[in-house]
XYZ file of N, CA and C in Angstrom:
579
model
N -83.491 -16.846 -14.663
C -83.509 -15.553 -14.085
C -83.342 -15.610 -12.582
N -84.074 -16.540 -11.938
C -84.053 -16.614 -10.497
C -82.673 -17.081 -10.025
N -81.974 -17.887 -10.840
C -80.635 -18.342 -10.442
C -79.660 -17.209 -10.392
N -79.840 -16.155 -11.252
C -78.995 -14.976 -11.233
C -79.198 -14.234 -9.867
N -80.429 -14.188 -9.427
C -80.753 -13.500 -8.145
C -80.155 -14.250 -6.959
N -80.057 -15.538 -7.046
C -79.552 -16.295 -5.947
C -78.045 -16.090 -5.743
N -77.354 -15.708 -6.777
C -75.898 -15.528 -6.654
C -75.515 -14.148 -6.099
N -76.425 -13.228 -6.157
C -76.120 -11.860 -5.711
C -75.897 -11.890 -4.196
N -75.012 -11.031 -3.737
C -74.757 -10.912 -2.316
C -75.391 -9.593 -1.779
N -76.623 -9.654 -1.420
C -77.308 -8.513 -0.850
C -77.382 -8.769 0.631
N -76.718 -7.921 1.418
C -76.671 -8.179 2.846
C -77.813 -7.560 3.611
N -78.443 -6.536 3.075
C -79.647 -6.006 3.679
C -80.822 -6.203 2.720
N -81.536 -7.314 2.920
C -82.663 -7.648 2.015
C -83.738 -6.618 2.206
N -84.709 -6.855 3.014
C -85.661 -5.791 3.316
C -85.047 -4.985 4.454
N -84.542 -3.796 4.184
C -83.779 -3.036 5.168
C -84.547 -2.781 6.456
N -85.858 -2.516 6.293
C -86.637 -2.277 7.506
C -86.691 -3.510 8.396
N -86.800 -4.655 7.813
C -86.880 -5.923 8.575
C -85.517 -6.283 9.200
N -84.510 -6.366 8.375
C -83.214 -6.874 8.826
C -82.524 -5.827 9.717
N -82.585 -4.568 9.351
C -81.969 -3.521 10.154
C -82.575 -3.421 11.521
N -83.899 -3.576 11.559
C -84.626 -3.520 12.819
C -84.160 -4.627 13.786
N -84.008 -5.818 13.272
C -83.598 -6.931 14.106
C -82.132 -6.890 14.503
N -81.294 -6.404 13.638
C -79.909 -6.154 14.032
C -79.849 -5.184 15.188
N -80.659 -4.083 15.073
C -80.687 -3.109 16.134
C -81.199 -3.702 17.428
N -82.289 -4.589 17.347
C -82.808 -5.198 18.520
C -81.768 -6.108 19.221
N -81.018 -6.883 18.460
C -79.996 -7.752 19.034
C -78.869 -6.949 19.641
N -78.532 -5.859 19.052
C -77.513 -4.995 19.573
C -78.005 -4.400 20.922
N -79.255 -3.951 20.970
C -79.834 -3.463 22.195
C -79.897 -4.501 23.280
N -80.261 -5.752 22.862
C -80.291 -6.857 23.830
C -78.908 -7.102 24.425
N -77.871 -7.063 23.581
C -76.542 -7.330 24.079
C -76.099 -6.203 25.047
N -76.451 -4.954 24.731
C -76.144 -3.830 25.659
C -76.937 -3.985 26.958
N -78.207 -4.399 26.838
C -78.997 -4.636 28.018
C -78.394 -5.716 28.909
N -77.894 -6.786 28.283
C -77.280 -7.899 29.039
C -76.036 -7.377 29.790
N -75.214 -6.602 29.088
C -74.020 -6.039 29.766
C -74.450 -5.131 30.929
N -75.477 -4.284 30.672
C -75.941 -3.411 31.726
C -76.504 -4.210 32.916
N -77.235 -5.284 32.627
C -77.804 -6.133 33.676
C -76.668 -6.792 34.498
N -75.642 -7.269 33.805
C -74.479 -7.835 34.488
C -73.869 -6.809 35.385
N -73.712 -5.559 34.890
C -73.124 -4.515 35.685
C -73.951 -4.206 36.940
N -75.267 -4.160 36.785
C -76.171 -3.886 37.932
C -76.040 -4.992 38.920
N -76.097 -6.245 38.463
C -75.970 -7.395 39.367
C -74.594 -7.347 40.094
N -73.558 -7.109 39.320
C -72.219 -6.986 39.940
C -72.151 -5.845 40.986
N -72.813 -4.754 40.663
C -72.842 -3.619 41.626
C -73.596 -3.962 42.859
N -74.720 -4.677 42.729
C -75.493 -5.043 43.922
C -74.749 -6.042 44.791
N -74.011 -6.961 44.146
C -73.277 -7.943 44.918
C -72.105 -7.317 45.656
N -71.452 -6.372 45.018
C -70.286 -5.759 45.648
C -70.557 -4.370 46.248
N -71.822 -4.118 46.530
C -72.156 -2.734 47.023
C -71.629 -2.432 48.408
N -71.439 -3.381 49.249
C -70.968 -3.096 50.617
C -69.453 -3.129 50.764
N -68.729 -3.189 49.689
C -67.262 -3.277 49.772
C -66.582 -2.040 49.319
N -65.334 -1.910 49.671
C -64.539 -0.757 49.288
C -63.322 -1.278 48.494
N -62.882 -0.451 47.534
C -61.742 -0.838 46.703
C -60.691 0.267 46.768
N -59.443 -0.157 46.589
C -58.357 0.782 46.559
C -57.699 0.636 45.190
N -57.500 1.761 44.493
C -56.891 1.754 43.212
C -55.637 2.613 43.267
N -54.570 2.095 42.719
C -53.319 2.837 42.590
C -53.181 3.216 41.148
N -53.237 4.527 40.824
C -53.222 4.999 39.447
C -52.368 6.241 39.335
N -51.373 6.207 38.458
C -50.471 7.383 38.231
C -49.951 7.954 39.524
N -49.384 7.150 40.343
C -48.809 7.518 41.619
C -49.823 8.094 42.616
N -51.088 7.819 42.346
C -52.167 8.270 43.263
C -52.901 7.062 43.795
N -53.345 7.166 44.986
C -54.146 6.072 45.573
C -55.548 6.608 45.780
N -56.520 5.859 45.241
C -57.917 6.259 45.401
C -58.629 5.173 46.160
N -59.527 5.578 47.020
C -60.333 4.682 47.791
C -61.788 5.034 47.494
N -62.616 4.009 47.232
C -64.036 4.306 46.938
C -64.844 3.031 46.948
N -66.120 3.214 46.700
C -67.044 2.066 46.644
C -66.657 1.190 45.468
N -66.645 -0.068 45.659
C -66.214 -1.013 44.628
C -66.940 -0.913 43.346
N -68.337 -0.831 43.367
C -69.004 -0.777 42.050
C -68.622 0.437 41.246
N -68.570 1.606 41.881
C -68.282 2.829 41.165
C -66.881 2.841 40.575
N -65.935 2.434 41.313
C -64.545 2.441 40.864
C -64.320 1.387 39.791
N -64.824 0.199 40.008
C -64.602 -0.885 38.996
C -65.330 -0.620 37.687
N -66.532 -0.126 37.748
C -67.252 0.148 36.483
C -66.507 1.222 35.723
N -66.090 2.253 36.362
C -65.320 3.325 35.700
C -64.021 2.747 35.106
N -63.310 1.933 35.826
C -62.091 1.359 35.337
C -62.330 0.385 34.151
N -63.396 -0.393 34.291
C -63.729 -1.348 33.208
C -64.019 -0.571 31.901
N -64.829 0.476 31.999
C -65.160 1.265 30.826
C -63.961 1.968 30.216
N -63.102 2.504 31.069
C -61.888 3.209 30.575
C -60.886 2.272 29.928
N -60.702 1.133 30.530
C -59.673 0.244 30.009
C -60.147 -0.682 28.869
N -61.467 -0.914 28.798
C -61.981 -1.869 27.801
C -62.930 -1.289 26.782
N -62.914 0.021 26.600
C -63.828 0.664 25.639
C -63.647 0.111 24.239
N -62.379 -0.208 23.880
C -62.104 -0.733 22.543
C -62.801 -2.085 22.340
N -62.698 -2.946 23.363
C -63.305 -4.266 23.263
C -64.836 -4.217 23.322
N -65.357 -3.230 24.028
C -66.783 -3.063 24.061
C -67.325 -2.642 22.682
N -66.643 -1.680 22.030
C -67.038 -1.295 20.711
C -66.831 -2.446 19.687
N -65.705 -3.155 19.801
C -65.458 -4.248 18.921
C -66.489 -5.364 19.132
N -66.839 -5.649 20.392
C -67.904 -6.632 20.652
C -69.246 -6.256 20.101
N -69.577 -4.959 20.172
C -70.835 -4.458 19.623
C -70.798 -4.602 18.068
N -69.717 -4.306 17.435
C -69.607 -4.469 15.982
C -69.693 -5.927 15.609
N -69.013 -6.768 16.378
C -69.058 -8.230 16.119
C -70.506 -8.760 16.281
N -71.189 -8.298 17.286
C -72.600 -8.700 17.500
C -73.449 -8.281 16.310
N -73.225 -7.038 15.826
C -73.987 -6.556 14.661
C -73.713 -7.390 13.427
N -72.471 -7.752 13.168
C -72.105 -8.514 11.996
C -72.661 -9.954 12.084
N -72.519 -10.587 13.242
C -73.015 -11.967 13.417
C -74.540 -11.937 13.248
N -75.192 -10.951 13.822
C -76.645 -10.850 13.699
C -77.046 -10.629 12.278
N -76.306 -9.852 11.524
C -76.614 -9.600 10.093
C -76.517 -10.899 9.308
N -75.465 -11.663 9.593
C -75.308 -12.917 8.861
C -76.421 -13.894 9.219
N -76.794 -13.992 10.469
C -77.865 -14.908 10.855
C -79.244 -14.411 10.346
N -79.436 -13.126 10.357
C -80.700 -12.570 9.840
C -80.765 -12.717 8.320
N -79.631 -12.792 7.662
C -79.620 -12.985 6.187
C -80.263 -14.298 5.822
N -80.155 -15.296 6.719
C -80.745 -16.575 6.438
C -82.253 -16.537 6.567
N -82.788 -15.490 7.240
C -84.239 -15.356 7.366
C -84.713 -14.306 6.378
N -83.990 -13.204 6.254
C -84.432 -12.103 5.354
C -84.335 -12.519 3.901
N -83.339 -13.357 3.556
C -83.183 -13.784 2.167
C -84.398 -14.537 1.660
N -84.887 -15.562 2.439
C -86.104 -16.240 2.003
C -87.343 -15.335 1.895
N -87.472 -14.365 2.832
C -88.561 -13.387 2.746
C -88.456 -12.611 1.441
N -87.252 -12.231 1.101
C -87.045 -11.492 -0.153
C -87.437 -12.335 -1.363
N -87.067 -13.623 -1.348
C -87.413 -14.472 -2.486
C -88.912 -14.751 -2.531
N -89.526 -14.928 -1.356
C -90.985 -15.126 -1.332
C -91.677 -13.923 -1.949
N -91.196 -12.734 -1.609
C -91.754 -11.495 -2.142
C -91.615 -11.412 -3.671
N -90.442 -11.814 -4.217
C -90.229 -11.806 -5.661
C -91.208 -12.782 -6.369
N -91.324 -13.952 -5.888
C -92.184 -14.964 -6.493
C -93.646 -14.545 -6.377
N -94.043 -14.001 -5.223
C -95.450 -13.550 -5.053
C -95.784 -12.439 -6.041
N -94.823 -11.518 -6.248
C -95.054 -10.414 -7.201
C -95.264 -11.000 -8.594
N -94.500 -12.014 -8.977
C -94.676 -12.675 -10.280
C -96.034 -13.385 -10.379
N -96.397 -14.042 -9.295
C -97.712 -14.718 -9.300
C -98.868 -13.701 -9.420
N -98.735 -12.568 -8.741
C -99.746 -11.552 -8.852
C -99.845 -11.031 -10.279
N -98.692 -10.924 -10.911
C -98.647 -10.510 -12.345
C -99.144 -11.621 -13.316
N -99.384 -12.826 -12.760
C -99.877 -13.898 -13.668
C -98.840 -14.875 -14.129
N -97.627 -14.827 -13.593
C -96.585 -15.724 -14.016
C -96.386 -16.805 -12.957
N -96.799 -18.027 -13.342
C -96.722 -19.164 -12.432
C -95.600 -20.130 -12.808
N -94.605 -19.638 -13.573
C -93.548 -20.533 -14.068
C -92.358 -20.612 -13.123
N -92.156 -19.650 -12.238
C -90.985 -19.677 -11.350
C -91.207 -20.552 -10.110
N -90.122 -21.172 -9.677
C -90.117 -21.929 -8.446
C -89.259 -21.205 -7.416
N -89.648 -21.364 -6.172
C -88.903 -20.720 -5.057
C -87.758 -21.645 -4.674
N -86.520 -21.143 -4.840
C -85.339 -21.909 -4.510
C -84.599 -21.171 -3.425
N -84.325 -21.871 -2.323
C -83.582 -21.280 -1.226
C -82.158 -21.856 -1.190
N -81.304 -21.056 -0.550
C -79.896 -21.516 -0.446
C -79.779 -22.610 0.629
N -78.620 -23.200 0.676
C -78.383 -24.378 1.584
C -78.727 -24.078 3.045
N -78.310 -22.929 3.602
C -78.475 -22.651 4.995
C -79.667 -21.714 5.299
N -80.480 -21.411 4.326
C -81.631 -20.533 4.557
C -82.707 -21.244 5.401
N -83.454 -20.442 6.146
C -84.576 -20.921 6.926
C -85.807 -20.964 6.076
N -86.757 -21.783 6.434
C -88.056 -21.799 5.759
C -88.127 -22.739 4.559
N -87.315 -23.761 4.485
C -87.339 -24.655 3.353
C -88.663 -25.447 3.275
N -89.216 -25.828 4.406
C -90.494 -26.593 4.428
C -91.587 -25.710 3.827
N -91.626 -24.451 4.271
C -92.645 -23.546 3.754
C -92.455 -23.287 2.274
N -91.194 -23.134 1.852
C -90.889 -22.963 0.435
C -91.350 -24.123 -0.397
N -91.168 -25.362 0.134
C -91.630 -26.552 -0.589
C -93.163 -26.534 -0.741
N -93.869 -26.187 0.328
C -95.335 -26.116 0.273
C -95.759 -25.003 -0.686
N -95.043 -23.911 -0.623
C -95.353 -22.748 -1.526
C -95.188 -23.181 -2.999
N -94.148 -23.942 -3.287
C -93.911 -24.460 -4.671
C -95.024 -25.423 -5.068
N -95.491 -26.250 -4.059
C -96.577 -27.199 -4.381
C -97.842 -26.410 -4.773
N -98.136 -25.360 -4.015
C -99.347 -24.551 -4.308
C -99.177 -23.883 -5.673
N -98.022 -23.339 -5.929
C -97.782 -22.687 -7.208
C -97.932 -23.699 -8.360
N -97.396 -24.858 -8.200
C -97.508 -25.876 -9.231
C -98.964 -26.364 -9.409
N -99.676 -26.513 -8.294
C -101.069 -26.941 -8.373
C -101.920 -25.863 -9.094
N -101.695 -24.611 -8.750
C -102.440 -23.533 -9.436
C -102.071 -23.465 -10.915
N -100.810 -23.635 -11.211
C -100.367 -23.621 -12.618
C -101.028 -24.776 -13.415
N -101.007 -25.965 -12.790
C -101.633 -27.121 -13.483
C -103.125 -26.937 -13.649
N -103.778 -26.456 -12.598
C -105.230 -26.243 -12.718
C -105.591 -25.202 -13.780
N -104.833 -24.120 -13.795
C -105.108 -23.105 -14.848
C -104.768 -23.638 -16.208
N -103.768 -24.472 -16.334
C -103.428 -25.079 -17.624
C -104.577 -25.970 -18.083
N -105.096 -26.794 -17.145
C -106.219 -27.652 -17.471
C -107.450 -26.851 -17.901
N -107.697 -25.758 -17.198
C -108.824 -24.881 -17.590
C -108.585 -24.318 -18.977
N -107.348 -23.930 -19.240
C -107.025 -23.378 -20.592
C -107.314 -24.440 -21.677
N -106.912 -25.677 -21.454
C -107.129 -26.730 -22.424
C -108.631 -27.003 -22.605
N -109.374 -27.056 -21.462
C -110.815 -27.262 -21.562
C -111.494 -26.094 -22.266
N -111.031 -24.897 -21.982
C -111.568 -23.687 -22.599
C -111.384 -23.753 -24.126
N -110.240 -24.184 -24.520
C -109.964 -24.273 -25.990
C -110.849 -25.363 -26.617
N -111.041 -26.482 -25.942
C -111.927 -27.565 -26.433
C -113.382 -27.066 -26.536
N -113.848 -26.380 -25.521
C -115.221 -25.846 -25.490
C -115.381 -24.801 -26.608
N -114.357 -23.981 -26.781
C -114.454 -22.964 -27.848
C -114.598 -23.634 -29.230
N -113.846 -24.688 -29.495
C -113.952 -25.376 -30.756
C -115.369 -26.021 -30.902
N -115.862 -26.635 -29.829
C -117.170 -27.249 -29.865
C -118.276 -26.143 -30.099
N -118.150 -25.066 -29.435
C -119.103 -23.959 -29.558
C -119.113 -23.409 -30.973
N -117.959 -23.287 -31.572
C -117.878 -22.776 -32.948
C -118.594 -23.730 -33.931
N -118.402 -25.038 -33.671
C -119.123 -26.042 -34.507
C -120.623 -25.925 -34.330
N -121.080 -25.735 -33.099
C -122.500 -25.595 -32.852
C -123.008 -24.278 -33.436
N -122.210 -23.238 -33.353
C -122.587 -21.939 -33.874
C -122.846 -21.997 -35.367
N -122.098 -22.796 -36.076
C -122.277 -22.909 -37.505
C -123.657 -23.518 -37.816
N -124.104 -24.445 -36.965
C -125.409 -25.089 -37.182
C -126.554 -24.147 -36.814
N -126.381 -23.472 -35.657
C -127.455 -22.648 -35.115
C -127.001 -21.194 -35.104
N -126.799 -20.610 -36.223
C -126.288 -19.268 -36.387
C -127.109 -18.161 -35.734
N -128.408 -18.278 -35.671
C -129.282 -17.224 -35.211
C -129.611 -17.298 -33.717
N -129.188 -18.323 -33.015
C -129.618 -18.504 -31.640
C -128.802 -17.560 -30.723
N -129.512 -16.741 -29.902
C -128.904 -15.792 -28.979
C -128.181 -16.467 -27.837
N -128.717 -17.601 -27.350
C -128.028 -18.346 -26.271
C -126.655 -18.830 -26.710
N -126.550 -19.276 -27.915
C -125.255 -19.722 -28.454
C -124.264 -18.554 -28.539
N -124.775 -17.383 -29.001
C -123.920 -16.201 -29.087
C -123.409 -15.745 -27.662
N -124.296 -15.807 -26.692
C -123.938 -15.467 -25.304
C -122.888 -16.460 -24.786
N -123.095 -17.722 -25.077
C -122.183 -18.743 -24.614
C -120.815 -18.554 -25.284
N -120.795 -18.267 -26.590
C -119.556 -17.999 -27.285
C -118.809 -16.801 -26.652
N -119.550 -15.787 -26.318
C -118.962 -14.548 -25.705
C -118.328 -14.894 -24.327
N -119.071 -15.658 -23.546
C -118.562 -16.041 -22.192
C -117.336 -16.961 -22.275
N -117.361 -17.901 -23.193
C -116.196 -18.791 -23.378
C -114.980 -17.952 -23.858
N -115.234 -16.959 -24.712
C -114.131 -16.068 -25.122
C -113.521 -15.305 -23.983
N -114.380 -14.861 -23.054
C -113.879 -14.136 -21.858
C -113.039 -15.080 -20.946
N -113.538 -16.306 -20.778
C -112.815 -17.263 -19.967
C -111.436 -17.560 -20.612
N -111.422 -17.739 -21.914
C -110.168 -18.045 -22.639
C -109.213 -16.883 -22.519
N -109.721 -15.636 -22.661
C -108.847 -14.472 -22.544
C -108.229 -14.370 -21.142
N -109.043 -14.678 -20.130
C -108.527 -14.578 -18.762
C -107.481 -15.654 -18.502
N -107.748 -16.859 -18.908
C -106.811 -17.975 -18.701
C -105.561 -17.775 -19.511
N -105.649 -17.277 -20.715
C -104.516 -17.052 -21.568
C -103.577 -15.939 -21.077
N -104.057 -15.136 -20.148
C -103.189 -14.060 -19.612
C -102.180 -14.580 -18.623
N -102.312 -15.825 -18.155
C -101.369 -16.422 -17.179
C -100.253 -17.121 -17.904
N -99.025 -17.004 -17.315
C -97.907 -17.783 -17.812
C -97.853 -19.042 -16.940
N -97.928 -20.201 -17.567
C -98.088 -21.441 -16.796
C -97.007 -22.439 -17.217
N -96.718 -23.355 -16.244
C -95.881 -24.524 -16.593
C -96.838 -25.616 -17.115
N -96.296 -26.464 -17.952
C -97.185 -27.537 -18.534
C -96.989 -28.759 -17.721
């Protein structure tokens, strides 16, 4: 089942997480462009530029004229650069958001009592060391619960044999009841052997 999930191409895993970071990177790129523009304006603030446009000559402060000309002539590249930044960020964030998505799936199964699934990440995903440790914990819990299940079954058999001998003893009946509760709890988990 988990292998089917790994083949799906979901580009927005947790939308709040991935979308937020794509937006942050886009804002950072706009901030960098704005910072470059401010630095450029401060450096060229004492100079004057002359622009020849449509048979007209304009004279003005270099920062004002150049920024206006840059925006007018390169608006397409600015929009294209912003879209490119968004796409690259989405692809890079997919390597982080995908593992979070898989961690969430496996944790939901563990909460439901299913310890049979392993966390498998794709080749370029981040967090492989944590996923390996996560799988070790899952396997250790599964093995421990399996051992408890086996011991519970053995104790139940022993108690039933004792119960046949001492049918009227209240302590034996209480013990049988408690062992039954332990067995019921442990049997509710799906475990690997």
